[in-house]
PDB file of C-alpha atoms in Angstrom:
ATOM      1  CA  MET L 529       3.009 -44.250-145.265  1.00 92.00           C
ATOM      2  CA  LEU L 530       4.926 -46.766-147.354  1.00 97.00           C
ATOM      3  CA  LEU L 531       2.901 -49.778-146.185  1.00 98.00           C
ATOM      4  CA  GLU L 532      -0.720 -49.507-145.064  1.00 98.00           C
ATOM      5  CA  ALA L 533      -2.821 -52.421-143.848  1.00 98.00           C
ATOM      6  CA  ARG L 534      -6.435 -51.832-142.904  1.00 98.00           C
ATOM      7  CA  ASN L 535      -8.824 -54.297-141.262  1.00 98.00           C
ATOM      8  CA  LEU L 536      -7.083 -57.403-142.571  1.00 97.00           C
ATOM      9  CA  HIS L 537      -8.768 -60.775-142.135  1.00 97.00           C
ATOM     10  CA  ILE L 538      -6.585 -63.790-142.977  1.00 97.00           C
ATOM     11  CA  GLY L 539      -7.197 -67.510-142.594  1.00 93.00           C
ATOM     12  CA  TYR L 540      -6.448 -71.038-143.721  1.00 91.00           C
ATOM     13  CA  GLY L 541      -9.412 -72.718-145.378  1.00 86.00           C
ATOM     14  CA  ASP L 542     -12.345 -72.195-143.045  1.00 84.00           C
ATOM     15  CA  ALA L 543     -10.114 -71.407-140.078  1.00 89.00           C
ATOM     16  CA  PRO L 544      -9.566 -67.683-139.378  1.00 92.00           C
ATOM     17  CA  ALA L 545      -6.145 -66.753-138.040  1.00 95.00           C
ATOM     18  CA  VAL L 546      -5.993 -62.936-138.087  1.00 97.00           C
ATOM     19  CA  TRP L 547      -8.930 -60.598-137.487  1.00 95.00           C
ATOM     20  CA  ASP L 548      -9.344 -56.921-138.273  1.00 97.00           C
ATOM     21  CA  VAL L 549      -5.640 -56.045-138.126  1.00 98.00           C
ATOM     22  CA  SER L 550      -4.467 -52.579-139.128  1.00 98.00           C
ATOM     23  CA  LEU L 551      -0.885 -51.315-139.146  1.00 98.00           C
ATOM     24  CA  ASP L 552       1.421 -48.874-140.945  1.00 97.00           C
ATOM     25  CA  VAL L 553       5.109 -48.777-141.805  1.00 98.00           C
ATOM     26  CA  GLY L 554       6.732 -45.546-142.934  1.00 97.00           C
ATOM     27  CA  ALA L 555       9.686 -45.214-145.280  1.00 95.00           C
ATOM     28  CA  ALA L 556      12.994 -46.052-143.536  1.00 89.00           C
ATOM     29  CA  GLU L 557      11.118 -46.980-140.355  1.00 97.00           C
ATOM     30  CA  ILE L 558      11.438 -50.091-138.195  1.00 98.00           C
ATOM     31  CA  VAL L 559       8.094 -51.389-136.968  1.00 98.00           C
ATOM     32  CA  SER L 560       7.942 -54.461-134.731  1.00 98.00           C
ATOM     33  CA  VAL L 561       5.031 -56.838-134.202  1.00 97.00           C
ATOM     34  CA  ILE L 562       5.389 -58.776-130.974  1.00 95.00           C
ATOM     35  CA  GLY L 563       3.240 -61.481-129.474  1.00 92.00           C
ATOM     36  CA  PRO L 564       3.249 -65.056-128.195  1.00 90.00           C
ATOM     37  CA  ASN L 565       3.701 -68.160-130.288  1.00 88.00           C
ATOM     38  CA  GLY L 566       0.512 -68.877-132.206  1.00 90.00           C
ATOM     39  CA  ALA L 567      -0.707 -65.284-132.137  1.00 93.00           C
ATOM     40  CA  GLY L 568      -0.818 -65.038-135.935  1.00 95.00           C
ATOM     41  CA  LYS L 569       2.417 -63.139-136.511  1.00 95.00           C
ATOM     42  CA  THR L 570       3.723 -65.383-139.286  1.00 95.00           C
ATOM     43  CA  THR L 571       0.282 -65.488-140.918  1.00 96.00           C
ATOM     44  CA  LEU L 572       0.208 -61.697-140.939  1.00 97.00           C
ATOM     45  CA  ILE L 573       3.674 -61.232-142.398  1.00 96.00           C
ATOM     46  CA  ASN L 574       3.108 -63.938-145.021  1.00 96.00           C
ATOM     47  CA  ALA L 575      -0.018 -62.110-146.171  1.00 96.00           C
ATOM     48  CA  ILE L 576       1.904 -58.842-146.412  1.00 97.00           C
ATOM     49  CA  ALA L 577       4.547 -60.712-148.444  1.00 96.00           C
ATOM     50  CA  GLY L 578       1.878 -62.048-150.818  1.00 95.00           C
ATOM     51  CA  LEU L 579       2.166 -65.690-149.755  1.00 94.00           C
ATOM     52  CA  LEU L 580      -1.371 -65.685-148.354  1.00 94.00           C
ATOM     53  CA  ARG L 581      -4.426 -63.878-149.654  1.00 92.00           C
ATOM     54  CA  CYS L 582      -6.382 -61.573-147.368  1.00 94.00           C
ATOM     55  CA  ARG L 583     -10.038 -62.511-147.052  1.00 93.00           C
ATOM     56  CA  GLN L 584     -11.035 -58.966-146.244  1.00 95.00           C
ATOM     57  CA  GLY L 585      -9.359 -55.627-145.769  1.00 97.00           C
ATOM     58  CA  GLU L 586      -7.020 -53.322-147.608  1.00 97.00           C
ATOM     59  CA  LEU L 587      -3.279 -53.717-148.168  1.00 97.00           C
ATOM     60  CA  ARG L 588      -1.483 -50.898-149.940  1.00 97.00           C
ATOM     61  CA  PHE L 589       2.222 -50.467-150.676  1.00 98.00           C
ATOM     62  CA  ASP L 590       3.318 -47.048-151.870  1.00 96.00           C
ATOM     63  CA  GLY L 591      -0.274 -46.375-152.885  1.00 96.00           C
ATOM     64  CA  VAL L 592      -0.703 -49.610-154.858  1.00 96.00           C
ATOM     65  CA  ASP L 593      -3.541 -51.962-153.910  1.00 96.00           C
ATOM     66  CA  MET L 594      -1.587 -55.161-153.281  1.00 96.00           C
ATOM     67  CA  THR L 595      -4.695 -57.317-152.985  1.00 91.00           C
ATOM     68  CA  CYS L 596      -4.907 -57.091-156.785  1.00 90.00           C
ATOM     69  CA  VAL L 597      -1.232 -57.978-157.346  1.00 94.00           C
ATOM     70  CA  ARG L 598      -0.162 -61.535-158.165  1.00 92.00           C
ATOM     71  CA  ALA L 599       1.969 -63.162-155.476  1.00 89.00           C
ATOM     72  CA  HIS L 600       5.050 -63.518-157.674  1.00 88.00           C
ATOM     73  CA  ASP L 601       4.921 -59.801-158.527  1.00 91.00           C
ATOM     74  CA  TYR L 602       5.253 -58.578-154.932  1.00 94.00           C
ATOM     75  CA  CYS L 603       9.036 -58.599-155.191  1.00 92.00           C
ATOM     76  CA  SER L 604       8.994 -56.275-158.193  1.00 92.00           C
ATOM     77  CA  HIS L 605       7.105 -53.734-156.077  1.00 95.00           C
ATOM     78  CA  GLY L 606       9.974 -53.664-153.578  1.00 95.00           C
ATOM     79  CA  ILE L 607       8.853 -56.167-150.926  1.00 96.00           C
ATOM     80  CA  ALA L 608      11.299 -58.823-149.700  1.00 96.00           C
ATOM     81  CA  LEU L 609      10.816 -61.505-147.042  1.00 96.00           C
ATOM     82  CA  VAL L 610      13.331 -63.111-144.706  1.00 96.00           C
ATOM     83  CA  PRO L 611      11.247 -66.159-143.763  1.00 93.00           C
ATOM     84  CA  GLU L 612      11.115 -68.019-140.489  1.00 89.00           C
ATOM     85  CA  GLY L 613      13.587 -70.889-140.551  1.00 83.00           C
ATOM     86  CA  ARG L 614      15.632 -69.229-143.322  1.00 88.00           C
ATOM     87  CA  ARG L 615      14.531 -71.682-146.070  1.00 92.00           C
ATOM     88  CA  LEU L 616      17.805 -71.834-147.935  1.00 96.00           C
ATOM     89  CA  PHE L 617      18.738 -74.286-150.668  1.00 94.00           C
ATOM     90  CA  VAL L 618      21.165 -76.251-148.544  1.00 95.00           C
ATOM     91  CA  LYS L 619      22.757 -78.132-151.468  1.00 95.00           C
ATOM     92  CA  MET L 620      23.586 -74.881-153.260  1.00 97.00           C
ATOM     93  CA  SER L 621      26.487 -72.581-152.450  1.00 97.00           C
ATOM     94  CA  VAL L 622      26.232 -69.397-150.440  1.00 98.00           C
ATOM     95  CA  GLU L 623      26.613 -67.239-153.539  1.00 97.00           C
ATOM     96  CA  GLU L 624      24.084 -69.274-155.511  1.00 97.00           C
ATOM     97  CA  ASN L 625      21.560 -68.738-152.719  1.00 96.00           C
ATOM     98  CA  LEU L 626      22.294 -65.016-152.724  1.00 97.00           C
ATOM     99  CA  GLU L 627      21.847 -64.779-156.477  1.00 94.00           C
ATOM    100  CA  LEU L 628      18.333 -66.170-156.177  1.00 93.00           C
ATOM    101  CA  GLY L 629      17.398 -62.824-154.663  1.00 93.00           C
ATOM    102  CA  CYS L 630      18.215 -60.885-157.844  1.00 90.00           C
ATOM    103  CA  TYR L 631      16.323 -62.765-160.526  1.00 84.00           C
ATOM    104  CA  LEU L 632      14.309 -59.680-161.539  1.00 84.00           C
ATOM    105  CA  PRO L 633      15.904 -57.754-164.454  1.00 86.00           C
ATOM    106  CA  ALA L 634      16.438 -54.533-162.492  1.00 82.00           C
ATOM    107  CA  ALA L 635      18.050 -56.384-159.603  1.00 85.00           C
ATOM    108  CA  ARG L 636      20.062 -58.618-161.944  1.00 83.00           C
ATOM    109  CA  ALA L 637      21.589 -55.539-163.559  1.00 89.00           C
ATOM    110  CA  GLY L 638      23.002 -54.516-160.190  1.00 86.00           C
ATOM    111  CA  ARG L 639      24.131 -58.005-159.182  1.00 91.00           C
ATOM    112  CA  ASP L 640      27.805 -57.176-158.605  1.00 91.00           C
ATOM    113  CA  GLN L 641      27.052 -54.047-156.617  1.00 93.00           C
ATOM    114  CA  SER L 642      24.475 -55.887-154.506  1.00 93.00           C
ATOM    115  CA  LEU L 643      26.872 -58.742-153.809  1.00 95.00           C
ATOM    116  CA  GLU L 644      29.480 -56.275-152.598  1.00 94.00           C
ATOM    117  CA  ARG L 645      26.863 -54.675-150.350  1.00 93.00           C
ATOM    118  CA  VAL L 646      25.953 -58.054-148.857  1.00 95.00           C
ATOM    119  CA  TYR L 647      29.568 -59.079-148.402  1.00 96.00           C
ATOM    120  CA  GLY L 648      30.204 -55.708-146.783  1.00 93.00           C
ATOM    121  CA  LEU L 649      27.457 -56.442-144.248  1.00 91.00           C
ATOM    122  CA  PHE L 650      28.560 -60.053-143.775  1.00 94.00           C
ATOM    123  CA  PRO L 651      32.321 -60.410-144.438  1.00 95.00           C
ATOM    124  CA  ILE L 652      32.238 -64.059-143.372  1.00 96.00           C
ATOM    125  CA  LEU L 653      29.991 -64.848-146.344  1.00 97.00           C
ATOM    126  CA  ARG L 654      32.629 -63.615-148.768  1.00 96.00           C
ATOM    127  CA  ASP L 655      35.025 -66.184-147.322  1.00 96.00           C
ATOM    128  CA  LYS L 656      32.375 -68.896-147.568  1.00 97.00           C
ATOM    129  CA  ARG L 657      30.837 -67.883-150.895  1.00 96.00           C
ATOM    130  CA  GLY L 658      31.591 -71.269-152.495  1.00 97.00           C
ATOM    131  CA  GLN L 659      30.571 -73.373-149.487  1.00 97.00           C
ATOM    132  CA  LEU L 660      27.253 -75.231-149.373  1.00 98.00           C
ATOM    133  CA  ALA L 661      24.637 -73.290-147.409  1.00 96.00           C
ATOM    134  CA  GLY L 662      23.747 -76.418-145.443  1.00 95.00           C
ATOM    135  CA  GLU L 663      27.255 -76.535-143.990  1.00 96.00           C
ATOM    136  CA  LEU L 664      26.988 -73.115-142.343  1.00 95.00           C
ATOM    137  CA  SER L 665      26.106 -72.376-138.735  1.00 93.00           C
ATOM    138  CA  GLY L 666      22.608 -71.162-137.920  1.00 91.00           C
ATOM    139  CA  GLY L 667      23.767 -67.566-137.622  1.00 91.00           C
ATOM    140  CA  GLN L 668      25.605 -67.700-140.932  1.00 94.00           C
ATOM    141  CA  GLN L 669      22.555 -69.214-142.621  1.00 95.00           C
ATOM    142  CA  GLN L 670      20.471 -66.329-141.301  1.00 94.00           C
ATOM    143  CA  MET L 671      23.000 -63.935-142.816  1.00 94.00           C
ATOM    144  CA  VAL L 672      22.510 -65.644-146.177  1.00 96.00           C
ATOM    145  CA  ALA L 673      18.730 -65.345-145.842  1.00 96.00           C
ATOM    146  CA  ILE L 674      19.005 -61.627-145.119  1.00 96.00           C
ATOM    147  CA  GLY L 675      21.537 -61.159-147.898  1.00 96.00           C
ATOM    148  CA  ARG L 676      19.262 -62.952-150.361  1.00 96.00           C
ATOM    149  CA  ALA L 677      16.457 -60.520-149.521  1.00 96.00           C
ATOM    150  CA  LEU L 678      18.767 -57.525-149.922  1.00 95.00           C
ATOM    151  CA  MET L 679      19.872 -58.730-153.366  1.00 95.00           C
ATOM    152  CA  ALA L 680      16.389 -57.801-154.603  1.00 94.00           C
ATOM    153  CA  ARG L 681      17.065 -54.162-153.662  1.00 93.00           C
ATOM    154  CA  PRO L 682      13.831 -53.950-151.672  1.00 95.00           C
ATOM    155  CA  ARG L 683      12.137 -50.873-150.293  1.00 96.00           C
ATOM    156  CA  ILE L 684      10.876 -52.863-147.307  1.00 98.00           C
ATOM    157  CA  VAL L 685      12.248 -56.044-145.734  1.00 98.00           C
ATOM    158  CA  LEU L 686       9.886 -58.303-143.788  1.00 98.00           C
ATOM    159  CA  PHE L 687      11.638 -60.301-141.037  1.00 97.00           C
ATOM    160  CA  ASP L 688       9.841 -63.339-139.599  1.00 96.00           C
ATOM    161  CA  GLU L 689      11.363 -64.446-136.277  1.00 93.00           C
ATOM    162  CA  PRO L 690      14.996 -63.744-137.275  1.00 93.00           C
ATOM    163  CA  SER L 691      16.359 -64.700-133.833  1.00 90.00           C
ATOM    164  CA  LEU L 692      14.701 -68.132-133.781  1.00 87.00           C
ATOM    165  CA  GLY L 693      17.173 -70.874-132.880  1.00 84.00           C
ATOM    166  CA  LEU L 694      20.207 -68.590-132.659  1.00 87.00           C
ATOM    167  CA  ALA L 695      22.712 -68.353-129.814  1.00 86.00           C
ATOM    168  CA  PRO L 696      22.320 -65.232-127.610  1.00 88.00           C
ATOM    169  CA  THR L 697      25.561 -63.660-128.837  1.00 86.00           C
ATOM    170  CA  VAL L 698      24.483 -64.177-132.451  1.00 89.00           C
ATOM    171  CA  VAL L 699      21.060 -62.673-131.691  1.00 92.00           C
ATOM    172  CA  ASP L 700      22.726 -59.417-130.630  1.00 91.00           C
ATOM    173  CA  ASP L 701      24.598 -59.260-133.937  1.00 90.00           C
ATOM    174  CA  MET L 702      21.428 -60.054-135.891  1.00 91.00           C
ATOM    175  CA  PHE L 703      19.511 -57.118-134.456  1.00 94.00           C
ATOM    176  CA  GLU L 704      22.420 -54.798-135.170  1.00 93.00           C
ATOM    177  CA  ILE L 705      22.277 -55.958-138.787  1.00 92.00           C
ATOM    178  CA  ILE L 706      18.524 -55.302-138.953  1.00 94.00           C
ATOM    179  CA  ALA L 707      19.167 -51.767-137.737  1.00 95.00           C
ATOM    180  CA  ARG L 708      21.800 -51.359-140.466  1.00 92.00           C
ATOM    181  CA  VAL L 709      19.290 -52.473-143.111  1.00 93.00           C
ATOM    182  CA  ARG L 710      17.173 -49.482-142.129  1.00 94.00           C
ATOM    183  CA  GLU L 711      20.177 -47.180-142.053  1.00 92.00           C
ATOM    184  CA  GLU L 712      20.858 -48.100-145.674  1.00 87.00           C
ATOM    185  CA  GLY L 713      17.389 -46.916-146.673  1.00 90.00           C
ATOM    186  CA  ALA L 714      14.968 -49.850-146.481  1.00 96.00           C
ATOM    187  CA  ALA L 715      11.973 -49.931-144.183  1.00 98.00           C
ATOM    188  CA  VAL L 716      11.661 -52.927-141.851  1.00 98.00           C
ATOM    189  CA  LEU L 717       8.642 -54.837-140.574  1.00 98.00           C
ATOM    190  CA  LEU L 718       9.865 -57.193-137.860  1.00 98.00           C
ATOM    191  CA  VAL L 719       7.848 -60.060-136.380  1.00 96.00           C
ATOM    192  CA  GLU L 720       9.610 -61.362-133.297  1.00 92.00           C
ATOM    193  CA  GLN L 721       9.066 -63.166-129.976  1.00 86.00           C
ATOM    194  CA  ASN L 722      12.138 -61.588-128.354  1.00 90.00           C
ATOM    195  CA  VAL L 723      10.235 -58.619-126.993  1.00 92.00           C
ATOM    196  CA  LEU L 724      13.114 -56.600-125.552  1.00 92.00           C
ATOM    197  CA  LYS L 725      15.212 -56.915-128.699  1.00 93.00           C
ATOM    198  CA  ALA L 726      12.289 -56.184-131.021  1.00 95.00           C
ATOM    199  CA  LEU L 727      11.240 -53.108-129.075  1.00 96.00           C
ATOM    200  CA  GLY L 728      14.835 -52.022-128.601  1.00 95.00           C
ATOM    201  CA  ILE L 729      15.330 -51.249-132.307  1.00 96.00           C
ATOM    202  CA  ALA L 730      11.755 -50.281-133.245  1.00 97.00           C
ATOM    203  CA  ASP L 731      10.389 -46.821-133.940  1.00 98.00           C
ATOM    204  CA  ARG L 732       6.877 -48.111-133.253  1.00 97.00           C
ATOM    205  CA  ALA L 733       5.377 -51.466-132.330  1.00 97.00           C
ATOM    206  CA  TYR L 734       2.180 -53.490-132.287  1.00 97.00           C
ATOM    207  CA  VAL L 735       1.153 -56.288-129.939  1.00 96.00           C
ATOM    208  CA  LEU L 736      -0.657 -59.182-131.623  1.00 96.00           C
ATOM    209  CA  GLU L 737      -2.526 -61.692-129.473  1.00 95.00           C
ATOM    210  CA  GLN L 738      -4.943 -64.394-130.653  1.00 95.00           C
ATOM    211  CA  GLY L 739      -5.051 -62.874-134.123  1.00 96.00           C
ATOM    212  CA  ARG L 740      -5.852 -59.320-133.053  1.00 97.00           C
ATOM    213  CA  ILE L 741      -3.893 -56.145-132.365  1.00 97.00           C
ATOM    214  CA  VAL L 742      -4.397 -55.490-128.661  1.00 96.00           C
ATOM    215  CA  SER L 743      -1.990 -52.571-128.245  1.00 96.00           C
ATOM    216  CA  ALA L 744       0.180 -50.230-130.309  1.00 97.00           C
ATOM    217  CA  GLY L 745       2.503 -47.331-129.705  1.00 96.00           C
ATOM    218  CA  LEU L 746       6.057 -46.265-129.001  1.00 97.00           C
ATOM    219  CA  PRO L 747       8.292 -48.983-127.540  1.00 96.00           C
ATOM    220  CA  ASP L 748       8.834 -47.133-124.261  1.00 95.00           C
ATOM    221  CA  GLU L 749       5.082 -46.694-123.855  1.00 95.00           C
ATOM    222  CA  LEU L 750       4.406 -50.380-124.437  1.00 95.00           C
ATOM    223  CA  LEU L 751       7.080 -51.438-121.957  1.00 93.00           C
ATOM    224  CA  LYS L 752       5.295 -49.448-119.267  1.00 93.00           C
ATOM    225  CA  GLN L 753       2.005 -51.281-119.741  1.00 93.00           C
ATOM    226  CA  PRO L 754       1.359 -53.776-116.906  1.00 92.00           C
ATOM    227  CA  HIS L 755       0.038 -56.427-119.296  1.00 89.00           C
ATOM    228  CA  ILE L 756       3.163 -56.259-121.473  1.00 90.00           C
ATOM    229  CA  ARG L 757       5.480 -56.362-118.474  1.00 89.00           C
ATOM    230  CA  GLU L 758       3.684 -59.335-116.937  1.00 88.00           C
ATOM    231  CA  ALA L 759       2.998 -61.374-120.070  1.00 85.00           C
ATOM    232  CA  TYR L 760       6.293 -60.858-121.917  1.00 83.00           C
ATOM    233  CA  LEU L 761       8.873 -59.767-119.364  1.00 77.00           C
ATOM    234  CA  GLY L 762       7.719 -61.727-116.305  1.00 72.00           C
ATOM    235  CA  VAL L 763       7.658 -58.541-114.220  1.00 57.00           C
TER     236      VAL L 763
END
């Protein structure tokens, strides 16, 4: 497995948020983590991205113990995050935001090639490359956030609620783009409240509730579970 998490415990100060969570992501695999708001999904993905420290447990990426790696070195190991809410520099241009993703020497050397890759995925961004990021629509800003992550040439991309606040038609396009990220060779760990969309593109999935994994398996298997159908699909 490319990413292996075992018995992770994560919290804020004295407040625990995630308990005893284990999951795996294989190379060029899409794995979704679904669950209600407040379940601990963002906490989990931020810990995997190095933004939070795990109190207990094991986190390995390509065999490397990431609990011993400094937060700002996670990117150099091939981990990139598309954060919830996009978190762009709204007073900087589209291209300036994209270039922030390739500050590492290896990524910087391939800047032009990476920009062409991003503009190939998102042609509208080529047209708006000199425009301020804050002037873009929500969907276009999400494209910039994904493009910024891809500029780092990651081996895995972590998506935190990529459909949040987007129009339904834009959401469809966003999930197609996530599938294309995998097709181009990067693994994907997707945290998402849109259960049908998240399961629709996943190879495997986990259900996180109240900080714990309560179910895991193939998407079709999860959709057949009465609890999943009642709690998330209203069936």
